[in-house]
Short mmCIF file of C-alpha atoms in Angstrom, two decimals:
data_model
loop_
_atom_site.label_atom_id
_atom_site.label_comp_id
_atom_site.label_asym_id
_atom_site.label_seq_id
_atom_site.Cartn_x
_atom_site.Cartn_y
_atom_site.Cartn_z
CA MET A 5 4.10 -34.46 12.71
CA LYS A 6 1.90 -32.31 14.64
CA ALA A 7 4.84 -29.95 15.17
CA TRP A 8 6.00 -30.17 11.84
CA ILE A 9 2.79 -28.65 10.59
CA LEU A 10 3.62 -26.14 12.86
CA LEU A 11 6.92 -25.38 11.51
CA VAL A 12 6.15 -24.99 7.72
CA LEU A 13 3.17 -22.60 8.69
CA GLY A 14 4.47 -20.73 11.23
CA PRO A 15 5.51 -17.40 9.31
CA ILE A 16 7.78 -16.43 11.99
CA LEU A 17 9.50 -19.38 10.86
CA LEU A 18 9.72 -19.13 7.22
CA GLY A 19 6.59 -17.01 6.03
CA CYS A 20 6.26 -18.52 3.19
CA HIS A 21 2.75 -19.15 0.72
CA GLY A 22 2.27 -21.04 -2.25
CA SER A 23 4.40 -23.13 -4.03
CA GLU A 24 8.56 -22.62 -4.75
CA PRO A 25 8.61 -20.15 -7.94
CA ALA A 26 9.55 -21.83 -11.25
CA ASP A 27 12.55 -19.67 -11.54
CA VAL A 28 13.78 -20.69 -8.21
CA ARG A 29 17.62 -21.66 -8.72
CA ALA A 30 20.59 -22.27 -6.42
CA THR A 31 22.22 -19.08 -8.10
CA GLY A 32 20.17 -16.84 -6.07
CA ALA A 33 16.56 -17.90 -5.95
CA HIS A 34 13.71 -16.21 -5.77
CA THR A 35 12.89 -17.51 -1.94
CA THR A 36 10.54 -16.62 0.29
CA GLY A 37 10.34 -15.83 3.85
CA VAL A 38 8.06 -13.16 5.74
CA LEU A 39 6.97 -12.66 9.32
CA PRO A 40 3.80 -10.67 10.22
CA GLY A 41 3.76 -7.42 10.10
CA THR A 42 7.58 -6.72 8.82
CA GLY A 43 5.57 -6.18 5.45
CA VAL A 44 8.35 -8.16 3.91
CA THR A 45 7.05 -10.52 1.14
CA ASP A 46 9.13 -12.83 -0.92
CA PRO A 47 13.12 -11.43 -0.31
CA PRO A 48 14.86 -13.38 -2.68
CA ALA A 49 18.75 -14.03 -2.77
CA PHE A 50 21.45 -11.51 -2.05
CA PRO A 51 25.03 -12.15 -4.00
CA LEU A 52 27.01 -9.08 -1.75
CA ALA A 53 30.26 -10.83 -1.25
CA GLY A 54 32.53 -14.16 -2.24
CA THR A 55 31.92 -15.41 -5.65
CA HIS A 56 28.88 -15.90 -7.86
CA SER A 57 27.67 -19.13 -7.79
CA ASN A 58 27.13 -18.52 -11.84
CA THR A 59 30.24 -17.06 -12.55
CA SER A 60 33.50 -16.04 -11.71
CA SER A 61 33.72 -12.77 -11.62
CA PRO A 62 34.62 -12.04 -7.79
CA ARG A 63 32.27 -9.84 -6.51
CA GLN A 64 32.47 -6.78 -3.46
CA GLU A 65 34.01 -7.93 -0.35
CA LEU A 66 32.00 -7.00 2.84
CA ALA A 67 32.55 -7.36 6.31
CA ASP A 68 30.25 -9.65 8.22
CA ASP A 69 30.31 -7.27 10.83
CA LEU A 70 29.25 -4.44 8.32
CA LEU A 71 25.88 -3.13 10.30
CA ILE A 72 22.40 -2.44 8.37
CA LEU A 73 20.53 -1.87 10.55
CA THR A 74 19.38 -0.80 13.71
CA MET A 75 16.49 -0.74 16.43
CA GLY A 76 17.13 1.37 19.48
CA SER A 77 20.13 -0.88 21.03
CA GLN A 78 19.31 -3.68 18.32
CA ARG A 79 22.11 -4.01 15.39
CA VAL A 80 21.61 -6.13 12.44
CA THR A 81 24.31 -6.82 10.63
CA LEU A 82 25.27 -8.33 7.81
CA GLY A 83 26.45 -11.60 8.74
CA GLU A 84 23.08 -11.67 10.80
CA ILE A 85 21.31 -11.36 8.05
CA ARG A 86 23.34 -13.78 5.81
CA ARG A 87 23.09 -16.60 8.45
CA THR A 88 19.67 -15.82 8.71
CA PHE A 89 18.98 -16.00 4.87
CA LEU A 90 21.26 -19.38 4.43
CA ALA A 91 18.95 -21.36 8.17
CA SER A 92 15.46 -20.20 6.96
CA GLN A 93 16.22 -21.66 2.96
CA LEU A 94 17.82 -25.02 5.23
CA MET A 95 14.57 -25.52 6.74
CA ARG A 96 12.44 -24.99 4.06
CA GLY A 97 14.00 -28.31 3.11
CA ARG A 98 16.44 -27.79 -0.02
CA PRO A 99 19.42 -29.48 -0.49
CA LEU A 100 22.62 -28.96 1.70
CA GLU A 101 24.44 -28.73 -1.23
CA GLU A 102 21.80 -26.60 -3.26
CA VAL A 103 22.15 -23.94 0.33
CA ALA A 104 25.96 -23.89 0.34
CA ARG A 105 25.81 -22.32 -3.22
CA LEU A 106 23.13 -19.94 -2.07
CA THR A 107 23.76 -15.99 -2.01
CA LEU A 108 22.06 -13.12 -0.68
CA PRO A 109 19.87 -10.67 -3.13
CA ASP A 110 21.46 -7.82 -4.82
CA ASP A 111 18.38 -5.36 -4.43
CA PRO A 112 19.10 -3.33 -1.04
CA TYR A 113 15.24 -2.88 -0.81
CA GLU A 114 15.19 -6.72 -0.10
CA LEU A 115 18.29 -6.65 1.83
CA MET A 116 15.73 -4.24 4.49
CA ARG A 117 13.22 -6.45 4.27
CA TRP A 118 15.32 -9.70 5.36
CA GLY A 119 17.48 -7.41 8.25
CA GLU A 120 13.58 -6.17 9.29
CA GLN A 121 12.74 -10.20 9.50
CA VAL A 122 15.71 -10.31 12.08
CA LEU A 123 14.52 -7.30 14.18
CA ALA A 124 10.91 -9.14 14.17
CA ARG A 125 12.41 -12.17 14.88
CA ARG A 126 14.62 -10.92 17.76
CA ARG A 127 11.53 -9.17 19.31
CA LEU A 128 9.12 -11.98 19.19
CA LEU A 129 11.55 -14.48 20.91
CA ARG A 130 11.79 -12.05 23.84
CA GLU A 131 7.93 -12.13 24.27
CA GLY A 132 8.20 -15.62 24.38
CA GLU A 133 11.14 -15.44 26.74
CA THR A 134 9.01 -13.03 28.96
CA LEU A 135 6.10 -15.10 28.92
CA GLY A 136 7.46 -18.92 29.46
CA LEU A 137 6.46 -19.29 25.70
CA LEU A 138 9.99 -20.85 24.52
CA PRO A 139 10.56 -24.26 23.60
CA GLY A 140 13.02 -26.02 25.25
CA ARG A 141 16.33 -27.72 23.85
CA GLU A 142 15.12 -31.50 23.57
CA GLU A 143 11.47 -30.07 21.95
CA ILE A 144 13.33 -28.26 19.20
CA LEU A 145 15.47 -31.31 18.12
CA GLU A 146 12.52 -33.15 17.79
CA ILE A 147 11.16 -30.97 15.85
CA TRP A 148 14.08 -31.62 13.26
CA ARG A 149 13.38 -35.07 13.73
CA GLY A 150 9.88 -34.39 12.34
CA ASN A 151 11.51 -32.64 9.13
CA PRO A 152 10.69 -34.30 6.43
CA SER A 153 13.52 -33.61 4.53
CA LEU A 154 15.93 -33.03 7.00
CA GLY A 155 14.86 -35.88 8.93
CA PRO A 156 16.78 -38.90 7.03
CA MET A 157 19.83 -36.54 7.64
CA ALA A 158 18.88 -36.41 11.43
CA SER A 159 18.53 -40.40 11.37
CA ARG A 160 22.54 -40.58 10.02
CA SER A 161 23.73 -38.08 12.29
CA SER A 162 24.09 -38.34 16.35
CA MET A 163 22.04 -35.93 18.45
CA GLU A 164 24.87 -32.91 17.96
CA TRP A 165 23.81 -32.92 13.94
CA PRO A 166 22.50 -29.63 14.25
CA GLU A 167 26.24 -28.85 14.71
CA GLU A 168 27.84 -30.24 11.87
CA LEU A 169 25.00 -28.69 9.22
CA ALA A 170 25.82 -24.82 10.95
CA ARG A 171 29.23 -25.82 10.33
CA GLN A 172 29.36 -26.89 6.76
CA LEU A 173 27.22 -23.30 6.20
CA GLY A 174 29.16 -20.98 8.47
CA LEU A 175 26.36 -20.59 10.42
CA GLU A 176 25.81 -20.79 14.13
CA VAL A 177 24.02 -23.37 15.62
CA GLU A 178 21.85 -20.81 17.12
CA ASP A 179 20.55 -19.62 13.94
CA LEU A 180 18.85 -22.95 13.45
CA PHE A 181 17.14 -23.08 16.51
CA ASP A 182 16.17 -19.68 16.57
CA LEU A 183 13.90 -20.38 13.69
CA VAL A 184 12.46 -23.38 15.13
CA SER A 185 11.45 -21.54 18.55
CA ALA A 186 9.82 -18.52 16.29
CA ALA A 187 8.13 -20.84 14.56
CA GLN A 188 7.00 -22.68 17.69
CA VAL A 189 6.46 -19.63 19.67
CA TYR A 190 4.33 -17.80 17.32
CA PRO A 191 1.06 -20.07 17.52
CA ARG A 192 1.76 -19.67 21.50
CA TRP A 193 1.88 -16.17 21.54
CA LEU A 194 -1.00 -15.25 18.90
CA ASP A 195 -3.19 -18.09 21.91
CA ARG A 196 -2.25 -15.62 24.54
CA VAL A 197 -2.53 -12.48 23.33
CA THR A 198 -6.29 -13.30 21.63
CA ALA A 199 -6.93 -15.24 24.88
CA ASP A 200 -8.91 -13.09 26.99
CA ILE A 201 -11.83 -10.88 24.80
CA PRO A 202 -13.08 -7.56 26.68
CA PRO A 203 -17.02 -8.11 26.83
CA GLU A 204 -17.33 -4.94 25.88
CA ASP A 205 -14.82 -4.88 23.30
CA LEU A 206 -17.35 -7.93 21.85
CA ARG A 207 -20.30 -6.70 22.10
CA SER A 208 -18.76 -3.23 20.68
CA HIS A 209 -17.26 -4.70 17.70
CA TYR A 210 -20.81 -6.53 17.11
CA PHE A 211 -22.86 -3.31 16.76
CA TYR A 212 -20.42 -1.74 14.72
CA LEU A 213 -20.10 -4.94 12.39
CA HIS A 214 -24.47 -5.15 12.58
CA ARG A 215 -25.59 -1.83 12.96
CA THR A 216 -25.67 -0.06 9.47
CA VAL A 217 -27.68 2.31 7.61
CA THR A 218 -28.34 2.86 4.17
CA ILE A 219 -28.79 6.81 3.27
CA ASP A 220 -29.13 9.12 0.65
CA VAL A 221 -26.51 12.10 0.58
CA VAL A 222 -26.76 15.35 -1.40
CA GLU A 223 -23.89 17.17 -1.53
CA ILE A 224 -23.95 21.05 -2.34
CA LEU A 225 -20.57 22.47 -3.54
CA ASN A 226 -20.02 25.32 -0.81
CA LEU A 227 -18.79 27.83 -3.75
CA PRO A 228 -17.95 31.53 -2.90
CA THR A 229 -19.65 34.04 -5.64
CA SER A 230 -16.46 36.21 -7.45
CA GLU A 231 -18.37 39.26 -5.48
CA GLU A 232 -17.62 37.30 -1.99
CA ILE A 233 -14.17 36.35 -3.10
CA GLU A 234 -13.40 39.97 -3.80
CA ALA A 235 -15.08 40.97 -0.69
CA PHE A 236 -12.88 38.72 1.09
CA LEU A 237 -9.75 39.87 -0.32
CA ALA A 238 -10.35 43.37 -0.01
CA ARG A 239 -10.31 42.57 3.90
CA LEU A 240 -7.72 39.83 4.68
CA PRO A 241 -7.60 38.04 8.12
CA GLN A 242 -3.72 39.19 8.22
CA PRO A 243 -1.62 41.19 6.17
CA ASP A 244 0.20 38.33 5.28
CA TRP A 245 -2.30 35.95 4.78
CA ALA A 246 -2.10 35.28 0.82
CA GLU A 247 1.75 34.04 1.50
CA ARG A 248 1.06 32.41 4.92
CA THR A 249 -1.81 30.26 3.10
CA TYR A 250 0.55 29.56 -0.01
CA GLN A 251 3.74 28.44 1.88
CA ASP A 252 1.45 26.03 4.57
CA HIS A 253 -0.45 24.56 1.16
CA ILE A 254 2.24 24.30 -1.39
CA GLY A 255 1.84 21.05 -2.41
CA LEU A 256 -1.06 22.09 -3.23
CA TYR A 257 -0.08 24.84 -5.50
CA THR A 258 2.65 22.36 -7.34
CA GLU A 259 2.32 21.68 -10.80
CA PRO A 260 3.29 18.15 -11.49
CA GLU A 261 5.77 16.79 -13.52
CA SER A 262 4.57 16.83 -17.29
CA ALA A 263 6.08 16.70 -20.25
CA ASP A 264 5.22 17.43 -24.10
CA VAL A 265 4.86 14.56 -26.54
CA ARG A 266 4.63 14.17 -30.63
CA ILE A 267 2.13 10.94 -31.66
CA VAL A 268 1.77 8.66 -34.26
CA ARG A 269 -1.16 6.54 -34.24
CA ILE A 270 -2.37 3.64 -36.35
CA ARG A 271 -6.17 3.13 -35.43
CA LEU A 272 -7.04 -0.66 -34.56
CA ALA A 273 -10.43 -2.22 -33.04
CA PRO A 274 -10.27 -4.37 -30.24
CA ASP A 275 -12.11 -6.85 -31.96
CA ALA A 276 -9.21 -6.82 -34.68
CA SER A 277 -8.54 -9.51 -37.11
CA PRO A 278 -4.54 -11.25 -36.54
CA GLU A 279 -4.20 -10.23 -40.20
CA GLN A 280 -5.74 -6.39 -39.22
CA VAL A 281 -3.08 -6.27 -36.40
CA ALA A 282 -0.23 -7.59 -38.56
CA SER A 283 -1.11 -4.85 -41.51
CA ALA A 284 -1.01 -2.41 -38.63
CA GLN A 285 2.14 -3.30 -36.93
CA ASP A 286 4.07 -3.13 -40.53
CA ALA A 287 2.46 0.19 -40.94
CA ILE A 288 3.20 1.80 -37.99
CA ASP A 289 6.97 -0.15 -37.75
CA GLN A 290 7.34 0.95 -40.91
CA LEU A 291 6.59 5.20 -39.89
CA ARG A 292 8.67 4.56 -36.75
CA ALA A 293 11.45 3.45 -38.62
CA GLU A 294 11.06 6.66 -40.81
CA VAL A 295 11.22 8.74 -37.85
CA GLU A 296 14.36 7.23 -36.58
CA THR A 297 16.10 7.37 -39.78
CA GLY A 298 15.49 11.16 -40.07
CA ALA A 299 11.86 11.83 -41.26
CA ASP A 300 9.83 14.74 -40.68
CA MET A 301 7.79 13.27 -37.63
CA VAL A 302 5.46 16.84 -37.74
CA ARG A 303 4.48 16.17 -41.64
CA LEU A 304 3.91 12.33 -41.20
CA SER A 305 1.19 13.15 -37.80
CA ARG A 306 -0.64 15.54 -39.82
CA GLU A 307 -0.92 13.14 -43.26
CA VAL A 308 -0.72 9.53 -42.52
CA SER A 309 -1.57 9.40 -38.08
CA GLU A 310 -4.94 8.75 -37.30
CA ASP A 311 -4.70 10.49 -33.74
CA PRO A 312 -6.65 13.34 -32.69
CA ALA A 313 -3.13 15.17 -31.98
CA ARG A 314 -2.48 15.10 -35.76
CA GLN A 315 -3.93 18.26 -36.14
CA ARG A 316 -1.48 19.90 -33.89
CA GLY A 317 1.17 17.88 -35.50
CA GLY A 318 0.66 15.47 -33.10
CA LEU A 319 1.94 17.17 -30.69
CA MET A 320 0.11 16.76 -26.73
CA THR A 321 1.01 19.51 -24.01
CA GLY A 322 1.35 18.84 -20.53
CA VAL A 323 0.77 15.17 -20.01
CA VAL A 324 1.13 13.95 -16.52
CA ARG A 325 2.64 10.78 -15.20
CA PRO A 326 -0.41 8.76 -14.70
CA GLN A 327 -1.89 9.91 -17.88
CA PHE A 328 1.39 8.46 -19.98
CA PRO A 329 3.77 7.01 -17.45
CA ALA A 330 5.89 6.11 -20.43
CA ALA A 331 6.85 9.58 -21.37
CA PHE A 332 8.46 9.64 -17.85
CA GLU A 333 10.92 6.60 -18.88
CA ILE A 334 12.48 8.22 -22.19
CA ALA A 335 14.69 10.77 -22.08
CA PRO A 336 13.79 13.80 -24.18
CA GLN A 337 14.24 13.80 -27.96
CA GLY A 338 13.96 9.69 -27.59
CA LEU A 339 11.35 7.75 -29.28
CA SER A 340 9.52 5.17 -27.88
CA PRO A 341 8.75 1.67 -28.57
CA VAL A 342 5.37 1.10 -30.96
CA GLN A 343 2.93 0.10 -28.20
CA ARG A 344 -0.81 -0.84 -28.19
CA ASP A 345 -3.81 0.60 -26.38
CA GLU A 346 -7.38 0.07 -26.60
CA HIS A 347 -7.58 2.67 -29.55
CA GLY A 348 -4.90 1.05 -31.83
CA LEU A 349 -0.95 0.86 -32.47
CA TYR A 350 1.53 4.21 -31.54
CA PHE A 351 4.91 5.41 -30.99
CA PHE A 352 5.96 8.98 -29.62
CA ARG A 353 8.65 10.83 -29.14
CA VAL A 354 9.15 13.22 -25.80
CA GLU A 355 9.97 16.83 -27.16
CA ASN A 356 10.24 18.09 -23.28
CA ARG A 357 9.56 17.21 -19.88
CA TYR A 358 9.08 19.75 -17.04
CA PRO A 359 9.87 19.32 -13.47
CA ALA A 360 7.21 19.82 -11.04
CA ARG A 361 7.54 23.21 -10.17
CA PRO A 362 5.20 25.77 -7.59
CA ARG A 363 2.68 27.91 -9.44
CA PRO A 364 3.48 31.90 -8.84
CA LEU A 365 1.22 33.81 -6.56
CA ASP A 366 -0.21 35.55 -8.48
CA HIS A 367 -4.03 37.27 -8.34
CA LEU A 368 -5.48 34.27 -10.17
CA LEU A 369 -3.73 31.99 -7.44
CA GLU A 370 -5.15 34.55 -4.38
CA ARG A 371 -8.79 34.15 -5.66
CA GLU A 372 -8.43 30.00 -5.80
CA MET A 373 -7.18 30.33 -1.69
CA ALA A 374 -9.86 32.95 -0.95
CA ALA A 375 -12.62 30.36 -2.68
CA ALA A 376 -11.28 27.26 -0.84
CA THR A 377 -10.61 29.55 2.74
CA LEU A 378 -14.33 30.67 2.35
CA GLY A 379 -15.52 27.49 1.44
CA SER A 380 -14.27 25.26 4.52
CA ARG A 381 -14.89 27.89 6.86
CA VAL A 382 -18.61 29.44 6.70
CA ILE A 383 -21.77 28.03 4.85
CA LEU A 384 -22.35 30.81 2.14
CA PRO A 385 -25.70 32.01 1.14
CA GLY A 386 -26.14 31.11 -2.19
CA PRO A 387 -25.42 26.79 -1.31
CA ALA A 388 -27.04 27.60 2.12
CA ALA A 389 -30.93 28.60 -0.06
CA LEU A 390 -29.85 25.53 -2.58
CA ALA A 391 -29.69 23.11 0.73
CA GLU A 392 -32.98 24.90 1.96
CA GLN A 393 -34.77 23.40 -1.54
CA VAL A 394 -33.30 20.18 -0.77
CA LEU A 395 -34.09 19.86 3.13
CA SER A 396 -37.85 21.32 1.71
CA GLY A 397 -38.20 18.78 -0.68
CA LEU A 398 -36.80 15.63 0.90
CA ARG A 399 -38.86 16.29 4.01
CA ALA A 400 -42.28 16.27 1.01
CA GLY A 401 -41.10 12.83 0.27
CA GLN A 402 -39.23 14.04 -3.15
CA ASP A 403 -36.60 11.65 -5.24
CA PRO A 404 -33.26 13.09 -4.10
CA ASN A 405 -32.45 12.43 -8.10
CA ARG A 406 -34.12 15.29 -9.24
CA TRP A 407 -31.44 17.68 -8.10
CA SER A 408 -28.75 15.51 -9.74
CA GLY A 409 -28.63 17.39 -12.84
CA GLU A 410 -27.48 20.73 -11.06
CA ARG A 411 -23.99 22.04 -11.75
CA THR A 412 -22.92 22.19 -8.04
CA ILE A 413 -24.97 19.21 -6.42
CA LEU A 414 -23.86 15.71 -6.46
CA VAL A 415 -26.38 12.81 -5.39
CA ARG A 416 -25.43 9.78 -4.09
CA ARG A 417 -26.51 6.51 -2.10
CA LEU A 418 -24.18 4.79 0.31
CA GLU A 419 -24.61 1.08 1.49
CA GLU A 420 -24.14 -0.29 4.76
CA VAL A 421 -22.75 2.86 6.39
CA ARG A 422 -21.21 2.13 9.75
CA ARG A 423 -20.09 4.06 12.80
CA GLU A 424 -16.61 4.58 12.46
CA PRO A 425 -14.83 5.75 16.05
CA ASP A 426 -13.20 8.79 14.22
CA GLY A 427 -16.40 10.51 12.69
CA MET A 428 -14.89 9.29 9.08
CA ILE A 429 -17.69 8.54 6.55
CA PRO A 430 -17.75 6.84 3.26
CA SER A 431 -16.97 9.45 0.45
CA ILE A 432 -17.99 12.51 2.61
CA GLY A 433 -15.46 12.76 5.04
CA VAL A 434 -15.08 13.20 8.76
CA SER A 435 -17.46 14.28 10.83
CA GLN A 436 -18.56 13.56 14.21
CA GLU A 437 -21.27 15.80 14.22
CA LEU A 438 -22.80 14.83 11.00
CA GLN A 439 -22.46 11.12 12.23
CA ALA A 440 -24.40 11.30 14.96
CA ALA A 441 -26.74 13.00 13.26
CA ILE A 442 -27.11 10.39 10.20
CA PHE A 443 -27.41 7.30 12.56
CA ALA A 444 -30.15 9.67 14.70
CA LEU A 445 -32.33 8.79 11.65
CA THR A 446 -35.62 6.84 12.07
CA PRO A 447 -37.90 6.10 9.51
CA GLN A 448 -40.51 8.49 10.94
CA GLU A 449 -37.66 11.78 10.89
CA PRO A 450 -35.59 10.88 7.85
CA VAL A 451 -34.17 13.70 7.05
CA VAL A 452 -31.37 15.21 9.42
CA ASP A 453 -32.84 18.70 10.59
CA ARG A 454 -29.89 21.05 8.76
CA PRO A 455 -27.20 20.79 5.98
CA PHE A 456 -23.33 19.80 7.52
CA LEU A 457 -20.47 21.56 6.08
CA VAL A 458 -18.01 18.91 5.91
CA ASN A 459 -14.61 19.98 3.50
CA SER A 460 -16.35 22.56 1.60
CA SER A 461 -19.77 21.05 0.56
CA LEU A 462 -22.74 21.31 2.56
CA PHE A 463 -24.30 17.30 3.39
CA VAL A 464 -27.87 17.04 3.38
CA VAL A 465 -29.15 13.34 4.23
CA ARG A 466 -32.09 11.08 3.89
CA LEU A 467 -32.21 7.74 5.52
CA VAL A 468 -32.98 4.83 3.23
CA THR A 469 -32.76 1.92 5.65
CA ARG A 470 -31.05 0.92 9.19
CA ASN A 471 -30.27 -2.62 10.29
CA ASP A 472 -30.46 -2.53 14.36
CA GLN A 473 -29.68 -5.84 15.96
CA GLU A 474 -30.67 -5.73 19.64
CA GLU A 475 -28.90 -6.69 22.40
CA SER A 476 -31.06 -10.04 22.79
CA ASP A 477 -29.48 -10.61 19.01
CA PHE A 478 -26.28 -10.21 20.36
CA GLN A 479 -26.64 -12.52 23.27
CA ALA A 480 -28.24 -15.21 20.33
CA ASP A 481 -25.45 -14.78 18.27
CA ARG A 482 -22.29 -14.18 20.65
CA ALA A 483 -20.77 -17.71 20.46
CA ARG A 484 -20.61 -18.32 17.14
CA PHE A 485 -19.49 -14.18 16.89
CA GLU A 486 -16.80 -14.72 19.39
CA GLU A 487 -14.87 -17.28 17.45
CA GLU A 488 -15.34 -14.96 14.32
CA TYR A 489 -14.31 -12.13 16.74
CA ARG A 490 -11.29 -14.32 18.04
CA ARG A 491 -10.42 -15.41 14.68
CA MET A 492 -9.99 -11.96 13.32
CA ARG A 493 -7.66 -11.01 16.46
CA ARG A 494 -5.47 -13.62 15.55
CA ALA A 495 -4.95 -12.42 12.06
CA VAL A 496 -3.84 -8.51 12.94
CA ALA A 497 -2.29 -8.68 16.66
CA TRP A 498 1.44 -9.23 15.22
CA ASP A 499 0.58 -6.63 12.83
CA ASP A 500 -0.82 -4.23 15.63
CA PHE A 501 2.30 -5.51 18.01
CA TRP A 502 5.13 -4.72 15.79
CA GLY A 503 3.71 -1.64 14.36
CA ARG A 504 3.72 -0.52 17.94
CA CYS A 505 7.38 -1.88 18.27
CA ARG A 506 8.37 0.66 14.60
CA GLU A 507 6.60 3.83 16.63
CA GLU A 508 8.48 3.53 19.84
CA GLU A 509 11.63 2.89 18.63
CA PRO A 510 12.19 3.55 14.71
CA ILE A 511 14.09 1.18 12.23
CA GLU A 512 17.10 2.98 11.20
CA VAL A 513 19.32 2.66 8.14
CA HIS A 514 22.87 2.56 8.27
CA TRP A 515 24.18 1.20 4.87
CA VAL A 516 23.01 0.24 1.53
CA PRO A 517 24.49 -0.83 -1.19
CA PRO A 518 25.30 2.87 -3.22
CA GLU A 519 25.36 1.89 -6.62
CA ARG A 520 22.57 -1.06 -6.55
CA GLY A 521 20.54 1.47 -4.63
CA GLU A 522 20.75 4.48 -6.91
CA LYS A 523 20.33 2.23 -10.07
CA ALA A 524 16.90 0.79 -8.46
CA GLY A 525 15.67 4.29 -7.61
CA ARG A 526 14.51 3.01 -4.20
CA SER A 527 14.51 5.01 -1.11
CA SER A 528 17.09 3.22 1.65
CA GLY A 529 14.47 3.55 4.39
CA PRO A 530 12.76 0.15 5.45
CA PRO A 531 10.14 -1.21 4.12
#
């Protein structure tokens, strides 16, 4: 029974979490199967070959030896993905007759995910073999007999019953046995790789978690004056500075995809009664029907709409995708369905849509680039003078919020800041120098000795509180913390390992269903 519990819970075998979704059917079901670290969650079924189980229409026939993925010398074919999918469904306890009717998912993205599971499982079994963790054949058969769904089948069959099942489903026996082996290897592998924790790792992580500071941060924007910008442009570091800077940071100077839309709105309070909602719905539906049959939408917007854009005939120009995503799902001159937001009911027409395009390199943009360059490289006189005022005030015990009304100053408190190895400070950026200064602050010397330039801003920091655990605290808490740290390492061990594998040997995609890939609008790359 213990082996069967591992079989069910082992994420290498099934990765299932939660109960079977209500819409799972033998026709192409949403099913689960995940290997830690693959990013695979709930891959559904994939009808690529043969006849779909719900219809009599044939689908495109594809050979089992069709190459889908490679990872170094490892190759994954369509047949291997199909067999892995069917075997995993059988091992979840689905009836044999139902599994026999299953087909693979017709989403190319999910096909890649199933393929990556095959690669990850192979790597796990290879690790198991190297470390001597693989179960024997008799142990695997015992686990099969412990399966509450498959056990009755086993009792009616001989010792060779897995061969019988494999033959009925067009599988190899090893397809079934590899799933069971992987489920056994995974917890053993975790035990092995987390067995020995270097004492220094344990100590470092303890103090990382338990030595924290709470600080007040005053940020002064390091903005140059117009005179400083013009002086910089008059004495450029290189003659082609502007063009080179523009090309090096072209992504920053690209205007996003945008659209012009015309909107008609009927306002509705969030707490409107059902009668009010019904009345507003009737009104907006009538207005949309009028536009659809040729009414002048500009006139309707001005005369009837309750949107602030009514004064412009309902026109909203330059909206971007995060602000108005629906405008990018409808063709130009297309009319949206009626929608509801916190302000009421509305519909809109897409007047124009513009692709993302680089801004022209003109004098205005040159000034912006010069301001960014100056702000990130040198502490400018104006911001430096402000920073000195803040430093003096904080040392005199003044409240940092007294500067929060300044146009170029931001004030905030950061709670429980930890010392990160890369020098990252939340909401500030990466600066080993500033981080060292922060953790050197004491109740006796609570303010940094100077402003620090990070990401075009000057930062002045004052200590509020610090939590200092000592070596004696660590030793007293060591046994409890070691167990906690071991659980944490187990949770990330496979993700870290598989991530390194993928960096060393990237996964290459060799085939996806072209029509489905275009329709889905997804990359053909692995998840």
